[in-house]
Short mmCIF file of C-alpha atoms in Angstrom, two decimals:
data_model
loop_
_atom_site.label_atom_id
_atom_site.label_comp_id
_atom_site.label_asym_id
_atom_site.label_seq_id
_atom_site.Cartn_x
_atom_site.Cartn_y
_atom_site.Cartn_z
CA MET P 1486 103.75 59.32 -118.13
CA LEU P 1487 105.26 56.22 -116.58
CA SER P 1488 107.11 56.42 -113.31
CA ILE P 1489 108.87 53.40 -111.84
CA ASN P 1490 109.68 54.11 -108.19
CA ASN P 1491 112.04 51.87 -106.23
CA ILE P 1492 110.60 48.68 -107.59
CA THR P 1493 111.79 45.43 -106.05
CA LYS P 1494 110.42 42.08 -107.10
CA LEU P 1495 111.25 38.92 -105.20
CA TYR P 1496 110.14 35.44 -106.18
CA PRO P 1497 109.87 33.29 -103.08
CA SER P 1498 111.68 29.99 -103.22
CA ARG P 1499 109.56 26.90 -102.78
CA THR P 1500 112.40 24.91 -101.34
CA GLY P 1501 112.98 27.29 -98.46
CA ASN P 1502 116.07 28.90 -99.97
CA ALA P 1503 116.53 32.65 -100.16
CA PRO P 1504 114.05 34.32 -102.57
CA THR P 1505 115.17 35.12 -106.12
CA ILE P 1506 115.64 38.82 -106.70
CA ALA P 1507 114.22 39.64 -110.14
CA LEU P 1508 114.33 43.43 -109.74
CA ASP P 1509 116.27 45.31 -107.11
CA ASN P 1510 115.24 48.86 -106.30
CA VAL P 1511 114.66 49.92 -109.91
CA SER P 1512 113.67 53.52 -110.58
CA PHE P 1513 113.29 55.50 -113.78
CA LYS P 1514 110.80 57.75 -115.49
CA ILE P 1515 109.47 57.66 -118.98
CA ASN P 1516 108.05 60.95 -120.06
CA GLY P 1517 105.40 61.01 -122.75
CA LYS P 1518 106.36 60.03 -126.31
CA GLU P 1519 109.62 58.21 -125.80
CA PHE P 1520 111.27 55.25 -127.44
CA VAL P 1521 112.99 53.36 -124.67
CA SER P 1522 114.92 50.14 -125.04
CA ILE P 1523 115.50 47.97 -122.02
CA VAL P 1524 118.46 45.71 -122.53
CA GLY P 1525 120.15 43.08 -120.48
CA LYS P 1526 121.12 39.44 -120.45
CA SER P 1527 118.51 36.74 -120.09
CA GLY P 1528 117.28 36.80 -116.52
CA ALA P 1529 118.24 40.45 -116.01
CA GLY P 1530 114.64 41.31 -115.15
CA LYS P 1531 113.33 42.77 -118.44
CA THR P 1532 110.26 40.57 -118.71
CA THR P 1533 109.47 40.96 -114.99
CA LEU P 1534 109.56 44.71 -115.40
CA LEU P 1535 107.12 44.58 -118.31
CA LYS P 1536 104.83 42.22 -116.35
CA LEU P 1537 104.77 44.71 -113.49
CA ILE P 1538 103.90 47.57 -115.85
CA LEU P 1539 101.01 45.50 -117.24
CA ALA P 1540 99.89 44.73 -113.66
CA GLU P 1541 100.24 41.04 -114.45
CA GLU P 1542 102.28 40.79 -111.26
CA LYS P 1543 102.56 42.85 -108.12
CA PRO P 1544 105.87 44.32 -106.93
CA SER P 1545 107.31 43.24 -103.59
CA LYS P 1546 108.20 46.86 -102.94
CA GLY P 1547 107.82 50.21 -104.69
CA GLN P 1548 105.20 51.71 -106.95
CA ILE P 1549 104.53 52.21 -110.62
CA PHE P 1550 102.54 55.23 -111.72
CA PHE P 1551 100.83 55.45 -115.10
CA ASP P 1552 100.13 59.20 -115.25
CA ASP P 1553 98.68 59.70 -111.74
CA LEU P 1554 97.47 56.15 -111.38
CA ASN P 1555 99.25 53.76 -109.03
CA ILE P 1556 98.65 50.72 -111.19
CA HIS P 1557 98.94 48.19 -108.39
CA GLU P 1558 96.36 49.88 -106.26
CA ILE P 1559 93.55 50.28 -108.75
CA LYS P 1560 90.59 47.94 -108.51
CA ARG P 1561 90.57 44.74 -110.51
CA SER P 1562 87.48 45.93 -112.35
CA GLN P 1563 89.41 49.02 -113.48
CA LEU P 1564 92.36 47.03 -114.81
CA PRO P 1565 90.88 46.47 -118.30
CA LYS P 1566 90.72 50.25 -118.84
CA LEU P 1567 94.41 50.56 -117.91
CA ARG P 1568 95.42 47.59 -120.04
CA GLN P 1569 93.52 48.96 -123.02
CA ARG P 1570 95.94 51.89 -122.95
CA ILE P 1571 98.84 49.46 -123.29
CA GLY P 1572 99.62 47.30 -126.29
CA THR P 1573 101.75 44.30 -125.43
CA VAL P 1574 103.83 42.04 -127.63
CA PHE P 1575 104.48 39.04 -125.42
CA GLN P 1576 107.70 37.09 -125.67
CA ASP P 1577 105.69 33.90 -126.17
CA TYR P 1578 103.14 35.73 -128.40
CA LYS P 1579 100.15 34.68 -126.27
CA LEU P 1580 97.86 34.49 -129.28
CA PHE P 1581 94.39 33.02 -128.76
CA PRO P 1582 94.75 29.47 -130.08
CA SER P 1583 91.05 29.12 -130.90
CA LYS P 1584 90.82 32.35 -132.87
CA THR P 1585 92.00 33.11 -136.39
CA THR P 1586 94.65 35.75 -137.03
CA TYR P 1587 91.91 38.22 -137.94
CA GLU P 1588 89.93 37.45 -134.77
CA ASN P 1589 93.07 37.64 -132.63
CA VAL P 1590 93.75 41.14 -133.87
CA ALA P 1591 90.09 42.21 -133.80
CA TYR P 1592 89.51 40.93 -130.26
CA ILE P 1593 90.74 43.95 -128.35
CA MET P 1594 88.78 46.31 -130.60
CA GLU P 1595 85.67 44.25 -129.91
CA ALA P 1596 86.39 44.29 -126.18
CA MET P 1597 86.78 48.08 -126.32
CA GLY P 1598 83.44 48.42 -128.07
CA ALA P 1599 84.70 49.59 -131.47
CA SER P 1600 82.12 49.53 -134.25
CA GLU P 1601 82.04 46.77 -136.85
CA GLN P 1602 82.96 49.33 -139.50
CA GLU P 1603 86.07 50.42 -137.61
CA ILE P 1604 87.09 46.80 -137.10
CA LYS P 1605 86.56 45.94 -140.77
CA ARG P 1606 88.57 48.99 -141.76
CA ASP P 1607 91.49 48.74 -139.31
CA VAL P 1608 92.17 45.02 -138.98
CA PRO P 1609 92.94 44.30 -142.65
CA GLN P 1610 95.04 47.46 -142.70
CA ILE P 1611 97.28 46.40 -139.83
CA LEU P 1612 97.44 42.83 -141.18
CA GLU P 1613 98.66 44.23 -144.47
CA ILE P 1614 101.29 46.30 -142.69
CA VAL P 1615 102.68 43.24 -140.88
CA GLY P 1616 102.32 41.16 -144.06
CA LEU P 1617 99.67 38.75 -142.78
CA LEU P 1618 96.65 39.66 -144.86
CA ASN P 1619 96.83 36.33 -146.65
CA ARG P 1620 96.92 34.57 -143.27
CA ALA P 1621 93.86 36.31 -141.85
CA ASP P 1622 91.78 33.13 -141.67
CA ASN P 1623 94.52 30.88 -140.32
CA PHE P 1624 94.71 29.77 -136.71
CA PRO P 1625 97.92 30.37 -134.73
CA ASN P 1626 98.96 26.71 -134.98
CA GLU P 1627 98.97 27.14 -138.76
CA LEU P 1628 101.40 30.07 -138.61
CA SER P 1629 105.19 30.01 -138.55
CA GLY P 1630 107.07 31.45 -135.57
CA GLY P 1631 107.69 34.70 -137.43
CA GLU P 1632 104.08 34.98 -138.52
CA LYS P 1633 102.89 34.45 -134.97
CA GLN P 1634 105.19 37.19 -133.82
CA ARG P 1635 103.87 39.57 -136.46
CA ALA P 1636 100.31 38.67 -135.51
CA ALA P 1637 101.16 39.47 -131.90
CA ILE P 1638 102.60 42.81 -132.99
CA ALA P 1639 99.50 43.58 -135.05
CA ARG P 1640 97.31 42.82 -132.02
CA ALA P 1641 99.37 45.14 -129.82
CA LEU P 1642 99.09 48.03 -132.28
CA ILE P 1643 95.52 47.75 -133.53
CA HIS P 1644 93.82 49.83 -130.84
CA ARG P 1645 96.37 52.69 -130.92
CA PRO P 1646 97.48 52.37 -127.29
CA ASP P 1647 99.41 55.04 -125.40
CA ILE P 1648 102.27 52.67 -124.68
CA ILE P 1649 103.58 49.68 -126.56
CA LEU P 1650 105.40 47.08 -124.47
CA ALA P 1651 107.38 44.83 -126.76
CA ASP P 1652 109.15 41.90 -125.16
CA GLU P 1653 111.73 40.45 -127.55
CA PRO P 1654 109.56 41.13 -130.58
CA PHE P 1655 112.29 40.15 -133.02
CA GLY P 1656 113.04 36.77 -131.49
CA ASN P 1657 111.65 34.79 -134.38
CA LEU P 1658 111.94 37.26 -137.21
CA ASP P 1659 114.35 37.12 -140.12
CA PRO P 1660 116.43 40.27 -140.71
CA TYR P 1661 114.04 41.43 -143.42
CA HIS P 1662 110.99 41.33 -141.15
CA THR P 1663 112.95 42.63 -138.16
CA PHE P 1664 113.80 45.71 -140.15
CA ASP P 1665 110.16 46.16 -141.17
CA ILE P 1666 108.93 45.87 -137.60
CA ILE P 1667 111.53 48.34 -136.33
CA LYS P 1668 110.43 50.77 -138.99
CA LEU P 1669 106.85 50.21 -137.87
CA LEU P 1670 107.68 50.75 -134.19
CA ILE P 1671 109.59 53.94 -135.03
CA LYS P 1672 106.70 55.19 -137.10
CA ILE P 1673 104.28 54.51 -134.25
CA TYR P 1674 106.63 56.34 -131.90
CA GLU P 1675 106.82 59.27 -134.28
CA LEU P 1676 103.04 59.40 -134.39
CA GLY P 1677 103.06 59.94 -130.62
CA THR P 1678 103.08 56.54 -128.93
CA THR P 1679 105.57 55.58 -126.24
CA VAL P 1680 107.45 52.40 -127.11
CA ILE P 1681 109.19 50.27 -124.49
CA LEU P 1682 111.26 47.64 -126.18
CA ALA P 1683 112.89 44.86 -124.19
CA THR P 1684 115.49 43.03 -126.25
CA HIS P 1685 119.00 41.67 -126.35
CA ASP P 1686 119.35 42.29 -130.07
CA LYS P 1687 122.55 44.34 -130.18
CA GLU P 1688 122.27 45.41 -133.81
CA VAL P 1689 118.74 46.70 -133.40
CA ILE P 1690 119.65 48.76 -130.32
CA ASN P 1691 122.75 50.24 -131.89
CA SER P 1692 120.90 51.20 -135.05
CA LEU P 1693 118.10 52.93 -133.15
CA GLY P 1694 120.13 55.61 -131.41
CA LYS P 1695 117.44 56.10 -128.77
CA ARG P 1696 117.28 55.92 -124.95
CA VAL P 1697 118.65 52.65 -123.55
CA ILE P 1698 118.20 51.40 -119.99
CA THR P 1699 120.54 48.53 -119.17
CA LEU P 1700 119.54 46.02 -116.52
CA ASP P 1701 121.92 43.60 -114.87
CA SER P 1702 120.85 41.16 -112.16
CA GLY P 1703 117.73 43.16 -111.50
CA LYS P 1704 119.48 46.55 -111.19
CA VAL P 1705 119.63 49.51 -113.54
CA ILE P 1706 123.30 49.86 -114.37
CA ARG P 1707 123.02 52.38 -117.17
CA ASP P 1708 120.38 54.81 -118.47
CA GLU P 1709 121.54 56.81 -121.50
CA GLU P 1710 119.66 59.18 -123.77
CA ARG P 1711 121.28 57.94 -126.98
CA GLY P 1712 122.52 54.65 -125.71
CA ARG P 1713 124.22 51.66 -127.20
CA PHE P 1714 124.15 48.02 -126.34
CA ILE P 1715 126.93 47.60 -123.78
CA LEU P 1716 126.94 44.78 -121.27
CA MET Y 1156 76.01 47.61 -124.82
CA PHE Y 1157 73.96 46.00 -127.54
CA THR Y 1158 77.05 45.57 -129.74
CA SER Y 1159 78.85 43.94 -126.83
CA LEU Y 1160 75.98 41.54 -126.19
CA ARG Y 1161 75.79 40.65 -129.86
CA ARG Y 1162 79.55 39.99 -129.91
CA VAL Y 1163 79.40 37.90 -126.77
CA ILE Y 1164 76.61 35.75 -128.25
CA LYS Y 1165 78.44 35.45 -131.57
CA THR Y 1166 81.70 34.48 -129.87
CA GLY Y 1167 79.89 31.99 -127.62
CA TRP Y 1168 78.21 30.32 -130.58
CA ARG Y 1169 81.51 30.24 -132.48
CA GLY Y 1170 83.22 28.66 -129.47
CA PHE Y 1171 80.47 26.04 -129.31
CA ARG Y 1172 80.84 25.20 -133.01
CA ARG Y 1173 84.63 25.14 -133.06
CA ASN Y 1174 84.84 22.80 -130.08
CA ILE Y 1175 82.00 20.68 -131.33
CA GLY Y 1176 83.50 17.41 -130.04
CA LEU Y 1177 83.86 18.74 -126.52
CA SER Y 1178 80.46 20.46 -126.76
CA LEU Y 1179 78.77 17.21 -127.76
CA ALA Y 1180 80.46 15.30 -124.93
CA THR Y 1181 79.25 17.93 -122.47
CA ILE Y 1182 75.74 17.75 -123.95
CA LEU Y 1183 75.76 13.97 -123.48
CA ILE Y 1184 76.66 14.28 -119.79
CA MET Y 1185 74.08 17.01 -119.40
CA VAL Y 1186 71.41 14.81 -121.03
CA MET Y 1187 72.10 12.19 -118.35
CA VAL Y 1188 71.75 14.74 -115.57
CA ILE Y 1189 68.52 16.18 -116.98
CA SER Y 1190 67.19 12.66 -117.53
CA LEU Y 1191 67.72 12.01 -113.86
CA ALA Y 1192 65.82 15.18 -112.97
CA THR Y 1193 63.06 14.06 -115.36
CA LEU Y 1194 62.95 10.62 -113.82
CA LEU Y 1195 62.65 12.07 -110.32
CA PHE Y 1196 59.92 14.39 -111.57
CA LEU Y 1197 57.93 11.57 -113.21
CA LEU Y 1198 58.44 9.15 -110.32
CA SER Y 1199 56.89 11.52 -107.83
CA PRO Y 1200 53.30 11.26 -109.24
CA VAL Y 1201 53.83 7.54 -109.85
CA SER Y 1202 54.75 6.95 -106.22
CA ASP Y 1203 51.80 9.14 -105.18
CA ILE Y 1204 49.48 6.98 -107.26
CA LEU Y 1205 50.94 3.80 -105.74
CA ILE Y 1206 50.62 5.11 -102.20
CA THR Y 1207 47.05 6.31 -102.79
CA ASP Y 1208 46.30 2.95 -104.29
CA ILE Y 1209 47.57 1.13 -101.21
CA LYS Y 1210 45.69 3.55 -98.96
CA GLU Y 1211 42.51 2.95 -100.95
CA LYS Y 1212 42.81 -0.74 -100.27
CA VAL Y 1213 42.86 -0.26 -96.51
CA ASP Y 1214 39.49 -0.39 -94.77
CA ILE Y 1215 37.94 -1.77 -91.61
CA SER Y 1216 34.86 -3.89 -91.33
CA VAL Y 1217 32.19 -3.76 -88.66
CA TYR Y 1218 30.45 -7.13 -88.28
CA PHE Y 1219 26.93 -7.20 -86.94
CA LYS Y 1220 25.42 -9.88 -84.77
CA GLU Y 1221 23.51 -12.70 -86.44
CA ASP Y 1222 20.05 -11.42 -85.60
CA VAL Y 1223 20.44 -7.73 -86.51
CA LEU Y 1224 18.06 -6.59 -89.22
CA SER Y 1225 19.34 -5.01 -92.39
CA GLU Y 1226 17.20 -1.88 -91.71
CA ASP Y 1227 19.09 -1.38 -88.45
CA ILE Y 1228 22.38 -1.85 -90.18
CA LEU Y 1229 21.45 0.74 -92.82
CA GLU Y 1230 20.53 3.12 -90.02
CA VAL Y 1231 23.94 2.59 -88.45
CA GLU Y 1232 25.45 3.22 -91.90
CA THR Y 1233 23.72 6.62 -92.02
CA GLU Y 1234 25.10 7.41 -88.56
CA ILE Y 1235 28.62 6.37 -89.51
CA LEU Y 1236 28.54 8.46 -92.66
CA LYS Y 1237 28.00 11.50 -90.43
CA ILE Y 1238 31.44 11.05 -88.88
CA PRO Y 1239 33.69 13.60 -90.59
CA GLU Y 1240 36.66 11.18 -90.75
CA VAL Y 1241 34.71 8.62 -92.79
CA LYS Y 1242 35.09 8.73 -96.54
CA ASP Y 1243 32.61 6.06 -97.51
CA VAL Y 1244 30.76 3.07 -96.17
CA GLU Y 1245 29.74 -0.06 -98.01
CA TYR Y 1246 27.05 -2.45 -96.78
CA VAL Y 1247 27.75 -6.12 -97.32
CA SER Y 1248 24.81 -8.36 -96.50
CA LYS Y 1249 25.16 -11.96 -95.28
CA GLU Y 1250 24.30 -13.17 -98.78
CA GLN Y 1251 26.76 -10.87 -100.48
CA ALA Y 1252 29.47 -11.99 -98.09
CA LEU Y 1253 28.74 -15.60 -98.97
CA GLU Y 1254 28.76 -14.84 -102.69
CA LYS Y 1255 32.04 -13.02 -102.39
CA PHE Y 1256 33.54 -15.93 -100.51
CA ILE Y 1257 32.38 -18.45 -103.09
CA GLU Y 1258 33.56 -16.25 -105.93
CA ARG Y 1259 36.99 -15.95 -104.37
CA HIS Y 1260 37.46 -19.54 -103.32
CA LYS Y 1261 35.51 -21.50 -105.92
CA ASP Y 1262 38.68 -23.24 -107.08
CA ASP Y 1263 39.53 -24.44 -103.61
CA PRO Y 1264 37.69 -27.73 -103.03
CA VAL Y 1265 38.63 -27.97 -99.36
CA LEU Y 1266 37.05 -24.64 -98.50
CA MET Y 1267 34.02 -25.30 -100.64
CA GLU Y 1268 33.51 -28.64 -99.01
CA SER Y 1269 33.74 -27.22 -95.51
CA LEU Y 1270 31.22 -24.58 -96.52
CA THR Y 1271 28.77 -27.27 -97.59
CA GLU Y 1272 29.37 -29.10 -94.31
CA VAL Y 1273 28.54 -26.01 -92.28
CA GLY Y 1274 25.22 -25.95 -94.10
CA ALA Y 1275 23.83 -22.51 -93.27
CA ASN Y 1276 25.41 -19.20 -94.28
CA PRO Y 1277 28.16 -18.70 -91.69
CA PHE Y 1278 28.91 -15.10 -92.65
CA LEU Y 1279 27.87 -11.99 -90.81
CA ALA Y 1280 26.52 -8.83 -92.37
CA SER Y 1281 29.07 -6.03 -92.27
CA LEU Y 1282 29.84 -2.44 -93.08
CA ASN Y 1283 33.15 -1.75 -94.77
CA ILE Y 1284 34.35 1.65 -93.67
CA ARG Y 1285 37.01 3.69 -95.37
CA ALA Y 1286 38.45 6.75 -93.69
CA TRP Y 1287 40.18 9.66 -95.43
CA GLU Y 1288 43.47 8.92 -93.68
CA VAL Y 1289 44.85 5.69 -92.33
CA SER Y 1290 45.54 7.36 -89.00
CA GLN Y 1291 41.82 8.05 -88.58
CA TYR Y 1292 40.77 4.39 -88.25
CA GLU Y 1293 41.58 4.39 -84.58
CA GLN Y 1294 39.18 7.27 -83.95
CA VAL Y 1295 36.46 5.65 -86.07
CA THR Y 1296 36.87 2.40 -84.15
CA ASN Y 1297 36.68 4.21 -80.82
CA PHE Y 1298 33.53 5.92 -81.94
CA LEU Y 1299 31.92 2.61 -82.93
CA GLU Y 1300 32.88 0.89 -79.71
CA THR Y 1301 31.40 3.61 -77.55
CA SER Y 1302 28.35 4.39 -79.71
CA PRO Y 1303 24.71 3.69 -78.70
CA PHE Y 1304 24.49 0.93 -81.29
CA ARG Y 1305 27.48 -0.98 -79.96
CA SER Y 1306 25.09 -3.72 -78.78
CA LEU Y 1307 24.37 -4.55 -82.44
CA ILE Y 1308 28.04 -5.00 -83.24
CA ASP Y 1309 29.70 -8.37 -83.09
CA LYS Y 1310 33.21 -7.08 -83.70
CA VAL Y 1311 35.27 -4.38 -85.41
CA ASP Y 1312 38.25 -5.91 -87.16
CA TYR Y 1313 40.47 -2.89 -86.70
CA HIS Y 1314 42.53 -4.37 -83.87
CA GLN Y 1315 43.04 -7.51 -85.91
CA ARG Y 1316 44.17 -5.53 -88.94
CA LYS Y 1317 46.12 -2.85 -87.16
CA PRO Y 1318 49.51 -4.64 -87.24
CA VAL Y 1319 49.20 -5.26 -90.99
CA ILE Y 1320 48.09 -1.71 -91.68
CA ASP Y 1321 50.93 -0.31 -89.58
CA LYS Y 1322 53.46 -2.58 -91.24
CA VAL Y 1323 52.37 -1.69 -94.76
CA PHE Y 1324 52.54 1.98 -93.96
CA SER Y 1325 55.89 1.86 -92.27
CA MET Y 1326 57.16 0.06 -95.38
CA VAL Y 1327 55.65 2.63 -97.70
CA SER Y 1328 57.10 5.51 -95.73
CA GLY Y 1329 60.41 3.62 -95.53
CA PHE Y 1330 60.51 3.23 -99.30
CA TYR Y 1331 59.60 6.85 -99.65
CA LYS Y 1332 62.44 7.94 -97.40
CA ILE Y 1333 64.94 5.66 -99.17
CA GLY Y 1334 63.68 7.04 -102.49
CA ILE Y 1335 64.21 10.62 -101.37
CA PHE Y 1336 67.65 9.80 -100.00
CA PHE Y 1337 68.81 8.15 -103.24
CA SER Y 1338 67.25 10.93 -105.29
CA ILE Y 1339 69.30 13.48 -103.40
CA VAL Y 1340 72.49 11.40 -103.66
CA PHE Y 1341 72.01 10.85 -107.40
CA ALA Y 1342 71.16 14.49 -107.96
CA VAL Y 1343 74.30 15.64 -106.15
CA VAL Y 1344 76.48 13.16 -108.05
CA ALA Y 1345 74.91 14.19 -111.36
CA VAL Y 1346 75.40 17.88 -110.65
CA LEU Y 1347 79.03 17.29 -109.70
CA ILE Y 1348 79.65 15.31 -112.89
CA ALA Y 1349 78.07 18.01 -115.04
CA PHE Y 1350 80.02 20.70 -113.22
CA ASN Y 1351 83.30 18.84 -113.63
CA THR Y 1352 82.71 18.17 -117.30
CA ILE Y 1353 82.22 21.88 -117.95
CA ARG Y 1354 85.16 22.73 -115.74
CA ILE Y 1355 87.42 20.43 -117.72
CA ALA Y 1356 86.08 21.88 -120.97
CA ILE Y 1357 86.91 25.38 -119.76
CA TYR Y 1358 90.26 24.25 -118.36
CA ASN Y 1359 91.37 23.98 -122.00
CA SER Y 1360 90.65 27.66 -122.40
CA GLY Y 1361 92.27 28.69 -119.13
CA GLU Y 1362 95.31 30.29 -120.73
CA GLU Y 1363 93.18 32.01 -123.32
CA ILE Y 1364 91.01 33.54 -120.59
CA SER Y 1365 94.10 34.90 -118.85
CA ILE Y 1366 95.35 36.43 -122.13
CA MET Y 1367 91.96 38.07 -122.66
CA ARG Y 1368 92.36 39.76 -119.30
CA LEU Y 1369 95.94 40.80 -120.10
CA VAL Y 1370 95.01 42.50 -123.36
CA GLY Y 1371 92.33 44.49 -121.58
CA ALA Y 1372 89.01 42.66 -121.89
CA SER Y 1373 86.57 43.20 -119.04
CA ASN Y 1374 85.48 40.25 -116.92
CA TRP Y 1375 82.04 40.17 -118.49
CA PHE Y 1376 83.38 40.31 -122.00
CA VAL Y 1377 85.59 37.32 -121.19
CA ARG Y 1378 82.96 35.41 -119.26
CA GLY Y 1379 80.00 36.12 -121.53
CA PRO Y 1380 80.83 33.72 -124.39
CA PHE Y 1381 81.37 30.87 -121.92
CA LEU Y 1382 78.02 31.55 -120.30
CA ILE Y 1383 76.43 31.58 -123.77
CA GLN Y 1384 78.05 28.22 -124.50
CA GLY Y 1385 76.65 26.95 -121.19
CA ILE Y 1386 73.18 28.13 -122.24
CA ILE Y 1387 73.45 26.53 -125.69
CA ILE Y 1388 74.65 23.24 -124.21
CA GLY Y 1389 71.93 23.27 -121.54
CA PHE Y 1390 69.23 24.12 -124.07
CA ILE Y 1391 70.20 21.43 -126.58
CA ALA Y 1392 70.57 18.87 -123.78
CA ALA Y 1393 67.10 19.77 -122.45
CA LEU Y 1394 65.58 19.39 -125.93
CA ILE Y 1395 67.23 16.01 -126.44
CA THR Y 1396 66.08 14.82 -123.02
CA LEU Y 1397 62.53 16.00 -123.76
CA LEU Y 1398 62.48 13.94 -126.95
CA ILE Y 1399 63.97 10.89 -125.25
CA SER Y 1400 61.56 11.09 -122.31
CA PHE Y 1401 58.63 11.55 -124.69
CA GLY Y 1402 59.70 8.46 -126.63
CA LEU Y 1403 60.17 6.38 -123.49
CA CYS Y 1404 56.89 7.46 -121.89
CA TYR Y 1405 55.03 6.76 -125.13
CA GLY Y 1406 56.75 3.45 -125.77
CA PHE Y 1407 56.54 2.05 -122.25
CA ASP Y 1408 53.07 3.33 -121.40
CA ASN Y 1409 51.33 0.05 -122.27
CA LYS Y 1410 53.96 -2.10 -120.61
CA ILE Y 1411 53.68 -0.17 -117.36
CA LYS Y 1412 49.90 -0.25 -117.59
CA ALA Y 1413 50.07 -4.03 -117.86
CA ILE Y 1414 51.80 -4.16 -114.47
CA ALA Y 1415 50.03 -1.24 -112.78
CA PRO Y 1416 46.81 -0.37 -114.63
CA GLU Y 1417 46.23 2.85 -112.73
CA ILE Y 1418 49.55 4.36 -113.85
CA SER Y 1419 49.72 6.03 -117.24
CA ILE Y 1420 53.23 7.39 -117.54
CA TYR Y 1421 52.31 8.90 -120.90
CA SER Y 1422 49.40 10.91 -119.53
CA ILE Y 1423 51.55 12.06 -116.61
CA PHE Y 1424 54.07 13.23 -119.23
CA VAL Y 1425 51.46 14.99 -121.36
CA SER Y 1426 49.61 16.66 -118.50
CA ASN Y 1427 52.90 17.98 -117.05
CA PHE Y 1428 54.52 18.71 -120.40
CA PHE Y 1429 55.26 22.42 -119.90
CA LEU Y 1430 56.30 22.09 -116.28
CA LEU Y 1431 58.54 19.17 -117.20
CA PHE Y 1432 60.17 21.05 -120.07
CA LEU Y 1433 60.65 24.03 -117.80
CA ILE Y 1434 62.37 21.83 -115.22
CA GLN Y 1435 64.55 20.29 -117.92
CA LEU Y 1436 65.48 23.71 -119.29
CA ALA Y 1437 66.14 25.09 -115.81
CA THR Y 1438 68.32 22.10 -114.93
CA GLY Y 1439 70.26 22.23 -118.20
CA ILE Y 1440 70.70 25.96 -118.56
CA GLY Y 1441 71.10 26.53 -114.83
CA LEU Y 1442 73.83 23.93 -114.54
CA GLY Y 1443 75.51 25.12 -117.73
CA VAL Y 1444 75.57 28.74 -116.69
CA ILE Y 1445 76.52 28.24 -113.05
CA SER Y 1446 79.27 25.73 -113.88
CA SER Y 1447 80.70 28.01 -116.58
CA TYR Y 1448 80.56 31.01 -114.26
CA VAL Y 1449 82.43 29.22 -111.48
CA ALA Y 1450 84.93 27.55 -113.82
CA VAL Y 1451 85.87 30.79 -115.61
CA ARG Y 1452 86.23 32.77 -112.41
CA LYS Y 1453 89.42 30.92 -111.52
CA TYR Y 1454 91.22 32.26 -114.60
CA LEU Y 1455 90.05 35.84 -114.27
CA LYS Y 1456 92.25 36.58 -111.29
CA ILE Y 1457 94.99 38.14 -113.39
#
């Protein structure tokens, strides 16, 4: 389903120094319906990897295939179709500041052309699941950090994407909500969605007992089927 | 397709309402720009009227010798009227010339006194000729000076008047050119200001536009609401400008008439109402849409 082939990402230095290596010749495959955790210290390259999968950035070298599609070679006008197959929970939430929680979650369904009925049926449902139904009419600046994160998760799930990319989705959650969200992610995975979870939350990883890819300084140093958080 | 359009319009309207402060500020700037377009539009017929008025005042006179009979002069008038360049001819007899002179200078004792001293009527009978175009006077004069009845003519005052005529017209065309130059400069400045205002308004939404792209919205779905906002802003600004210009034209009509009786700014406004509103709408909506389109494009490159 997702094939990362020899990906290298360099960020050129503006001061003329050597470029920063964010990812160094990274390769791995994710076959359909997997729950994969990507772990590593801050700056190991987790977020860069997710940005490359979302085609937010281009690799310096290598290719990423989504099914048979080389995602960095498709036309810009085709990108929305690809991105609609991916649900992303951004590390910094990236909620629309001028839209309410409800509108934030409904947006992608609207963009995909879902009917009003579907939107009215699904959005309250997902908001209830993430515990934000009573915050539906609030704007992001009226939400707490944890609520924003849950809103971001709801937005990533609402359109039933093929892949969920979750970048540190527990960063601002208390243990109670973290547990709920993990349960939710596992449930989504069990229903047939691939989940790629980038985190440095040791407890979460160890409790999952799923595939773990460990990144260190931009390189894959470990890729285990039932991995644990080891750095 | 229809659902998408409906959503785009709804989102655009919502964006307009939620950023009402910024929307109003943009409308205000847009009103200024459209007012300028309106002013340029209204000034064009006004300057035409003024130029025509000046042109109307230009004529040349053919003075006939003392002993020429009025029948002969009227015959010459008929001949002159046959020249295609001539618009109209007016016969001024010796007596009429004297009357006109007295009428004009009755408050000037020196002139009146000298007239009495001269005794007889010192004025010559004349034909005042007006051509269609100022440039045609030369031809008319040439015709008169080479015509069979040239022996009846004392003088044609074209050569005397030529420098004045030329000067007036070079001034008029100078003013016209300066007017066009400043109109273009103002229009460019106004368009740039309007464009920048919208650009700054959209700059606030720059990150949001990028997120829309990242979650999978198509370019048109992202851009649409901003274009709708541009249309709403342009439309409201055009309406406001229409009302303001109506009020000003109505209110100042009499004052302008007092200075230049042949100009009725109000009737220019009324007779061009639909064209004017169309220009205002086109300026407002056109600027709103184009500025939004260009400003959003920058953030869609993700």
